[in-house]
mmCIF file of C-alpha atoms in Angstrom:
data_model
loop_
_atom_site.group_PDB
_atom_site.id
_atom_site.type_symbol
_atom_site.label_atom_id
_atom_site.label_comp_id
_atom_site.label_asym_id
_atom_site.label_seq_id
_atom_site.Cartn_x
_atom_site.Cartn_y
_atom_site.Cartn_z
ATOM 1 C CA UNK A 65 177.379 316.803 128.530
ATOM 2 C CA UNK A 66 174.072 315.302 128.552
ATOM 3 C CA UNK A 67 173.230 312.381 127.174
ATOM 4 C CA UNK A 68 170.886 309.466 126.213
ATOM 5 C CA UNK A 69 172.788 306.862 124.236
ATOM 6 C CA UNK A 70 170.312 303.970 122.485
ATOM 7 C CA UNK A 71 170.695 300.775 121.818
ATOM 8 C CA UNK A 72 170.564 299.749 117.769
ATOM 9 C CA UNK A 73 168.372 298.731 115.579
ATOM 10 C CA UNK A 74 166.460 295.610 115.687
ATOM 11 C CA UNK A 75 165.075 292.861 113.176
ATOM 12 C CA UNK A 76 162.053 290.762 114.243
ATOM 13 C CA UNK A 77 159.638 288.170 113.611
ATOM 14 C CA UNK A 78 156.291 288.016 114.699
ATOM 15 C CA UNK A 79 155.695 286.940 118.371
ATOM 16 C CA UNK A 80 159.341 287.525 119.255
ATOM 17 C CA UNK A 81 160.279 290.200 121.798
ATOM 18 C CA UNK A 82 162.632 292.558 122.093
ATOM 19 C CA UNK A 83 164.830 294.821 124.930
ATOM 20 C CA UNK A 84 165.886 298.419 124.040
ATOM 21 C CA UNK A 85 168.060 300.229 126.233
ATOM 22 C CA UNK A 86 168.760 303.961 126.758
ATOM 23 C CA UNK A 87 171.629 304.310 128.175
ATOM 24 C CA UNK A 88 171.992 307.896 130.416
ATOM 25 C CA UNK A 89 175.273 309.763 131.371
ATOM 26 C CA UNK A 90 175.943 313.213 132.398
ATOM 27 C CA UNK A 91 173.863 313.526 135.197
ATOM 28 C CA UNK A 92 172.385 311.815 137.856
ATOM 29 C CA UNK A 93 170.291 309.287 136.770
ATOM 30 C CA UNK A 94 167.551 308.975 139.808
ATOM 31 C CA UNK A 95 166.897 312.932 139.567
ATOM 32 C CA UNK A 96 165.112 312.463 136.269
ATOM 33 C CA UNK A 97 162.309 310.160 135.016
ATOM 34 C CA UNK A 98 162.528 308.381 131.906
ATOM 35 C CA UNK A 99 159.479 308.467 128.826
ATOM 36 C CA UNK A 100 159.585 305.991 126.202
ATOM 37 C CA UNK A 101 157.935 307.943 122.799
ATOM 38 C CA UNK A 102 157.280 305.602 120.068
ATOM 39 C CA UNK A 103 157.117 306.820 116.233
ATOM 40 C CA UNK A 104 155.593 304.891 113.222
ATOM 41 C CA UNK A 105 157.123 305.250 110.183
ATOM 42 C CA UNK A 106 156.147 308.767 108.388
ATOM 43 C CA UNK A 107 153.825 309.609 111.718
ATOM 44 C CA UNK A 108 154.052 312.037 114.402
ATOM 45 C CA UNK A 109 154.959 311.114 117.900
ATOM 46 C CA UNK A 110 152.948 308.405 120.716
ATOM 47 C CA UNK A 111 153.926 308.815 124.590
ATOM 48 C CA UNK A 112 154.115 305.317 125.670
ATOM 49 C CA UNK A 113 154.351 306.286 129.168
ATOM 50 C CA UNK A 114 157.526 306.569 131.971
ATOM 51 C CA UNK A 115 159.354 304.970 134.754
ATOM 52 C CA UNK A 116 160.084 306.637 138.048
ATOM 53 C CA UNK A 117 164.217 306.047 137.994
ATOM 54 C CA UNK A 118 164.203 306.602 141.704
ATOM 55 C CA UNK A 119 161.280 304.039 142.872
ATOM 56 C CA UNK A 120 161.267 301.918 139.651
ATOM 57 C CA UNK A 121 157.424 302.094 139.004
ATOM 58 C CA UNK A 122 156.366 302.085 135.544
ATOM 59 C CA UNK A 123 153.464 304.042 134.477
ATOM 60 C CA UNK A 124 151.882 302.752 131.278
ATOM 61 C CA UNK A 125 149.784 304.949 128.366
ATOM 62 C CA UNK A 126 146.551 302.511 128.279
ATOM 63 C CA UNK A 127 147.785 301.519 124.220
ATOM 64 C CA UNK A 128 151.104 300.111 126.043
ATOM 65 C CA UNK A 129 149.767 298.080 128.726
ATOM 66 C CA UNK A 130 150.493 294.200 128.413
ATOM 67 C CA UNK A 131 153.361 293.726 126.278
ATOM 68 C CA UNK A 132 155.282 296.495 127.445
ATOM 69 C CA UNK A 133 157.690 296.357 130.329
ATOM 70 C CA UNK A 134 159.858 299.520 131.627
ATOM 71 C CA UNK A 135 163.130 298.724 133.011
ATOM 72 C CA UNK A 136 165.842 299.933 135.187
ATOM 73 C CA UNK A 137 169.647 299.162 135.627
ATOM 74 C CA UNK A 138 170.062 301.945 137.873
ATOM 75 C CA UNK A 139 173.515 301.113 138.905
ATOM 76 C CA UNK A 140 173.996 301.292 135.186
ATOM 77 C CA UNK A 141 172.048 304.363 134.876
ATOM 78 C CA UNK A 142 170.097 302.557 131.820
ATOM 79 C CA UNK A 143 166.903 302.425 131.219
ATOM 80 C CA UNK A 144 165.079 299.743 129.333
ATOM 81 C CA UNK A 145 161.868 298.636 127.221
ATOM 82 C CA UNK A 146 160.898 295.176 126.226
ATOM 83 C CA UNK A 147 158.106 294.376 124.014
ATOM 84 C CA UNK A 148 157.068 290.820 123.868
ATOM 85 C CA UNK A 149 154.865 289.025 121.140
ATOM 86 C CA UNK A 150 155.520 291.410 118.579
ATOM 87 C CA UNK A 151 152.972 292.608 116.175
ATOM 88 C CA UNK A 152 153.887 294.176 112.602
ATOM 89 C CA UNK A 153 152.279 297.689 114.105
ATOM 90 C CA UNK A 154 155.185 297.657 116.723
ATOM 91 C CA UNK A 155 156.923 298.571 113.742
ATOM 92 C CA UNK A 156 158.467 301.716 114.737
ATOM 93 C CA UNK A 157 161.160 304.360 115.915
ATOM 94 C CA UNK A 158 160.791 304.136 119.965
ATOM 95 C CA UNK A 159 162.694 307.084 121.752
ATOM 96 C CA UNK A 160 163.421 307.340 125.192
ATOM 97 C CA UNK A 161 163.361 311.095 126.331
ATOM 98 C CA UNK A 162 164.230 312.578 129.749
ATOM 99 C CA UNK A 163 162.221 314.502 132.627
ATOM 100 C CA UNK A 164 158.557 316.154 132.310
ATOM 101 C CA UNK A 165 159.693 318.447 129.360
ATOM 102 C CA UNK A 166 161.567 315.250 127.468
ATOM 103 C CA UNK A 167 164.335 317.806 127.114
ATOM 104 C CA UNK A 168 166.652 315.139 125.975
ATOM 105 C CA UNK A 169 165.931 312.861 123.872
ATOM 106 C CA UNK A 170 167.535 309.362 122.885
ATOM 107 C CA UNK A 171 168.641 309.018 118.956
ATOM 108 C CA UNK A 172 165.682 306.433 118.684
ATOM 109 C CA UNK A 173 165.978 302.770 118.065
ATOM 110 C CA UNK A 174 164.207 301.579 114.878
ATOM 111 C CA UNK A 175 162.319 298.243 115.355
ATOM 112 C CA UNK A 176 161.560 296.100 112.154
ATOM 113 C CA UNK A 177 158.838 293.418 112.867
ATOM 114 C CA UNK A 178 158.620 291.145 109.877
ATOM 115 C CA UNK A 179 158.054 287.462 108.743
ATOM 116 C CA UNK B 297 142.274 312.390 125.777
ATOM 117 C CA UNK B 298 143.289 315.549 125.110
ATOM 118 C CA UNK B 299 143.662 316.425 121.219
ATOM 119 C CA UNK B 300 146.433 319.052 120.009
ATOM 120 C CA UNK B 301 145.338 319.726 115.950
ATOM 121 C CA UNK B 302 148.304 321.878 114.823
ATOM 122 C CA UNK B 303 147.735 324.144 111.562
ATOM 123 C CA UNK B 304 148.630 324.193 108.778
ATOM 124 C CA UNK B 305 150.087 320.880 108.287
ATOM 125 C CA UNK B 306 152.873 322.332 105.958
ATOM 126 C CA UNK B 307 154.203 325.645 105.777
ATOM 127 C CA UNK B 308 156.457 326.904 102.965
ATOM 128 C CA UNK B 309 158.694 329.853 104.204
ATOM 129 C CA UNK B 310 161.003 332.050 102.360
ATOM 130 C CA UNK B 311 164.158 332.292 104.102
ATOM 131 C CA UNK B 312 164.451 335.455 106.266
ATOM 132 C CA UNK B 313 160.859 335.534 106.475
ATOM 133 C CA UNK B 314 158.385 334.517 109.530
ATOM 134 C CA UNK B 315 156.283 331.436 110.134
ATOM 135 C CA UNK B 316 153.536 330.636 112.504
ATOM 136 C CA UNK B 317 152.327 327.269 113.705
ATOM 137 C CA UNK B 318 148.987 327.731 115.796
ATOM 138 C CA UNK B 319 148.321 324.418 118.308
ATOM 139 C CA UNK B 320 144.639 323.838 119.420
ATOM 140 C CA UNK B 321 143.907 321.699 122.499
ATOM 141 C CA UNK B 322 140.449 320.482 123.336
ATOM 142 C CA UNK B 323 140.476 321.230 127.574
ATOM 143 C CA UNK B 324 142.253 323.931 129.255
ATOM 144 C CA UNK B 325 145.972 323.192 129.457
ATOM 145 C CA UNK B 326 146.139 325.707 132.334
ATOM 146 C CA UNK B 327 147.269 323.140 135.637
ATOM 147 C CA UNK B 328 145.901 323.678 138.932
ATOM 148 C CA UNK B 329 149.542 325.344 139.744
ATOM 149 C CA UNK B 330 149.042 327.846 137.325
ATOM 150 C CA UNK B 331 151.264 326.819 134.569
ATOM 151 C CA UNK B 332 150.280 326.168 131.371
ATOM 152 C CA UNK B 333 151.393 322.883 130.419
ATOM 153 C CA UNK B 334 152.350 323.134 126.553
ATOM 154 C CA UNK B 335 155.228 322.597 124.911
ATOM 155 C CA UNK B 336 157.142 322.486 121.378
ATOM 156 C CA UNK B 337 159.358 320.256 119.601
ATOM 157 C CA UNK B 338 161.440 320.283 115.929
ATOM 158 C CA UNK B 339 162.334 317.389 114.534
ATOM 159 C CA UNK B 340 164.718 317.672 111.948
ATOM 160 C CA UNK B 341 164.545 315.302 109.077
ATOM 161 C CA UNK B 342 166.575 311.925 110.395
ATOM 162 C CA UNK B 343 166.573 313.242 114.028
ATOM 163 C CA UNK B 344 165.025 312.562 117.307
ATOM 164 C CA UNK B 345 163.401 315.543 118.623
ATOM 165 C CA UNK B 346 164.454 318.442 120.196
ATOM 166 C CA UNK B 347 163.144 320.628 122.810
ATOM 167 C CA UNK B 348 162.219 323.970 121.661
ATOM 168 C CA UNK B 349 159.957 326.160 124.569
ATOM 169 C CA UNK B 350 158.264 324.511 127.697
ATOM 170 C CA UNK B 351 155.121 325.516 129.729
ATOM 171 C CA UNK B 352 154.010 327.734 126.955
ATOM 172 C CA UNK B 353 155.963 330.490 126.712
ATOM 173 C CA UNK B 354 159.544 329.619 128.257
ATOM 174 C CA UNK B 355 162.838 329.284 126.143
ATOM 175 C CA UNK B 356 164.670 325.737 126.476
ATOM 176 C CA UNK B 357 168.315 326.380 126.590
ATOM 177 C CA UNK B 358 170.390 327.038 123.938
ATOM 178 C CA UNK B 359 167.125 327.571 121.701
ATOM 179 C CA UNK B 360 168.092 330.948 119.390
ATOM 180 C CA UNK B 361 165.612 333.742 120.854
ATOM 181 C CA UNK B 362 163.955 333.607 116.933
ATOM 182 C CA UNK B 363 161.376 331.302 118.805
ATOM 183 C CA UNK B 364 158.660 332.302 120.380
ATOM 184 C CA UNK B 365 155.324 330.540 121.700
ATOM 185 C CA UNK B 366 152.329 333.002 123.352
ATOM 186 C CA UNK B 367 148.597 331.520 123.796
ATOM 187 C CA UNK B 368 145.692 331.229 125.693
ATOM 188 C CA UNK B 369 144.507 328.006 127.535
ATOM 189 C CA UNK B 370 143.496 326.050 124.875
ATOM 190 C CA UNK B 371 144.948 328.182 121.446
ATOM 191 C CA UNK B 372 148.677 328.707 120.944
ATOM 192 C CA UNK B 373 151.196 329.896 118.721
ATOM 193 C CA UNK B 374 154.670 329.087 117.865
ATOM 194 C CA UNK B 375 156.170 332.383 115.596
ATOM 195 C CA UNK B 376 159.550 331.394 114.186
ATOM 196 C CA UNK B 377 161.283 334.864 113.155
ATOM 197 C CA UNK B 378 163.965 335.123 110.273
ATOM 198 C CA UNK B 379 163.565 331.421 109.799
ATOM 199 C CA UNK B 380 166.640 330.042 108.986
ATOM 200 C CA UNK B 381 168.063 326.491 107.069
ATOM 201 C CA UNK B 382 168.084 324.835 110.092
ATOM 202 C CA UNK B 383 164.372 325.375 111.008
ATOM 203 C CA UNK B 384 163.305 322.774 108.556
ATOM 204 C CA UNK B 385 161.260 319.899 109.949
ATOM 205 C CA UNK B 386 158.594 319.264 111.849
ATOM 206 C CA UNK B 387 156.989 321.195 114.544
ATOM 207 C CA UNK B 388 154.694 318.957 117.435
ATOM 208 C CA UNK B 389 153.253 320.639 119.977
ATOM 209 C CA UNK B 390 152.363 318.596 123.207
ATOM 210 C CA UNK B 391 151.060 318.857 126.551
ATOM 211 C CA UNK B 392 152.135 317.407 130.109
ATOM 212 C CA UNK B 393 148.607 318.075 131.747
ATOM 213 C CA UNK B 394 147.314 314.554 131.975
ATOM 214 C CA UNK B 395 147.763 310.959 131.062
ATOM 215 C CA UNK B 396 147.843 310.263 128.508
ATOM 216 C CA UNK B 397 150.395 313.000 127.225
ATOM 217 C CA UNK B 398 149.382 313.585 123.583
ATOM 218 C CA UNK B 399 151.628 315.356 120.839
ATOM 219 C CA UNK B 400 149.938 317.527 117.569
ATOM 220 C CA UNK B 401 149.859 315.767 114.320
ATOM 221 C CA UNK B 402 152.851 317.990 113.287
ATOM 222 C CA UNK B 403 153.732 320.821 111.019
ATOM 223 C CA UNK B 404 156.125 320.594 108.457
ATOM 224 C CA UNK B 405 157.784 323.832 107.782
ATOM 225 C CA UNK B 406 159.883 323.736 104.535
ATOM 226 C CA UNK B 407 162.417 326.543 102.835
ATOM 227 C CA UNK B 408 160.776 327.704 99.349
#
């Protein structure tokens, strides 16, 4: 069956970074892009933006452009996001969710950023 | 950027009963292709979210046929029929038109 396993959650201080990985199986990994969906605590849902698994390119939501970097370990059929110099508002559930419809979804990956 | 506002923000249904969620978008969500790029999600409390209908009107797989989204352009409805236990959480609408992609605020549907 399909699915996207996440990594877990993370702890974090201020101006760290941190890697997330979505990890896919059940189908083939290039025939699907990959969105990353971030979610504050108690707030609805932010597309970050996706990554073309067959070319690699990243396309970033304006909001996620800097300290955001989509991933690939194709031959690992993972997907990754890494946010460097953490701010308290990355503070957040990120999800990664697969193809135009996101009609799977990772269980999320709750990032903590605090002193 | 293209803004979804979802109403009501809660809804309070008796089970058995029917709820609608009505999604607003500020452009035309109707793509040069002719699809209508809206879709609908339920998260359940502690869960990611899941899939529920895509371009407007179509069934995602294994969704129970109780759901059922109809619309216009730019107005849509989601009509849950004989809502049951596990229908409680939160309804987001979204579109796939443009970047960015933008979700609804969300509707919170609840059992009384």
């Amino acid at each position: 069956q399909i699915q996207l396993v996440q990594s877990g959650p993370e702890l974090k201080k201020p101006g760290e970074s941190v890697k997330i990985s979505c990890k896919a199986s059940g189908y083939t990994f290039t025939d699907y892009a990959m969105h990353w969906v971030k979610q504050a605590p108690g707030k609805g849902l932010k597309w970050m933006g996706w990554i073309n698994t067959y070319t690699g390119k990243p396309t970033y939501a304006d909001d996620f452009k800097g300290r955001f970097v989509f991933s690939l370990e194709a031959s690992a059929s993972t997907a990754n996001l890494q946010i460097s110099n953490l701010k308290n508002e990355d503070t957040a559930t990120y999800f990664c969710a697969r193809g135009l419809k996101f009609g799977y979804w990772g269980q999320g990956v709750m990032v903590t950023v605090s002193s | 950027d293209i803004v979804l506002t979802q109403a009501p923000l809660s809804v309070s249904v008796t089970p058995g009963e029917s709820a609608s969620i009505s999604c607003r978008s500020s452009k035309s969500l109707l793509s040069s292709k002719g699809i209508t790029s809206l879709y609908w999600y339920l998260q359940r409390p502690g869960k990611s979210p899941q899939l529920l209908i895509y371009q407007m009107s179509n069934l995602a797989s294994g969704v129970p046929d109780r759901f059922s989204s109809s619309g216009s352009e730019t107005d849509f409805t989601l009509k849950i029929s004989k809502v049951e236990t596990e229908d409680v959480g939160v309804y987001y609408c979204g579109h796939r038109l443009e970047y960015p992609y933008t979700f609804g605020a969300g509707t919170k549907l609840e059992l009384k």
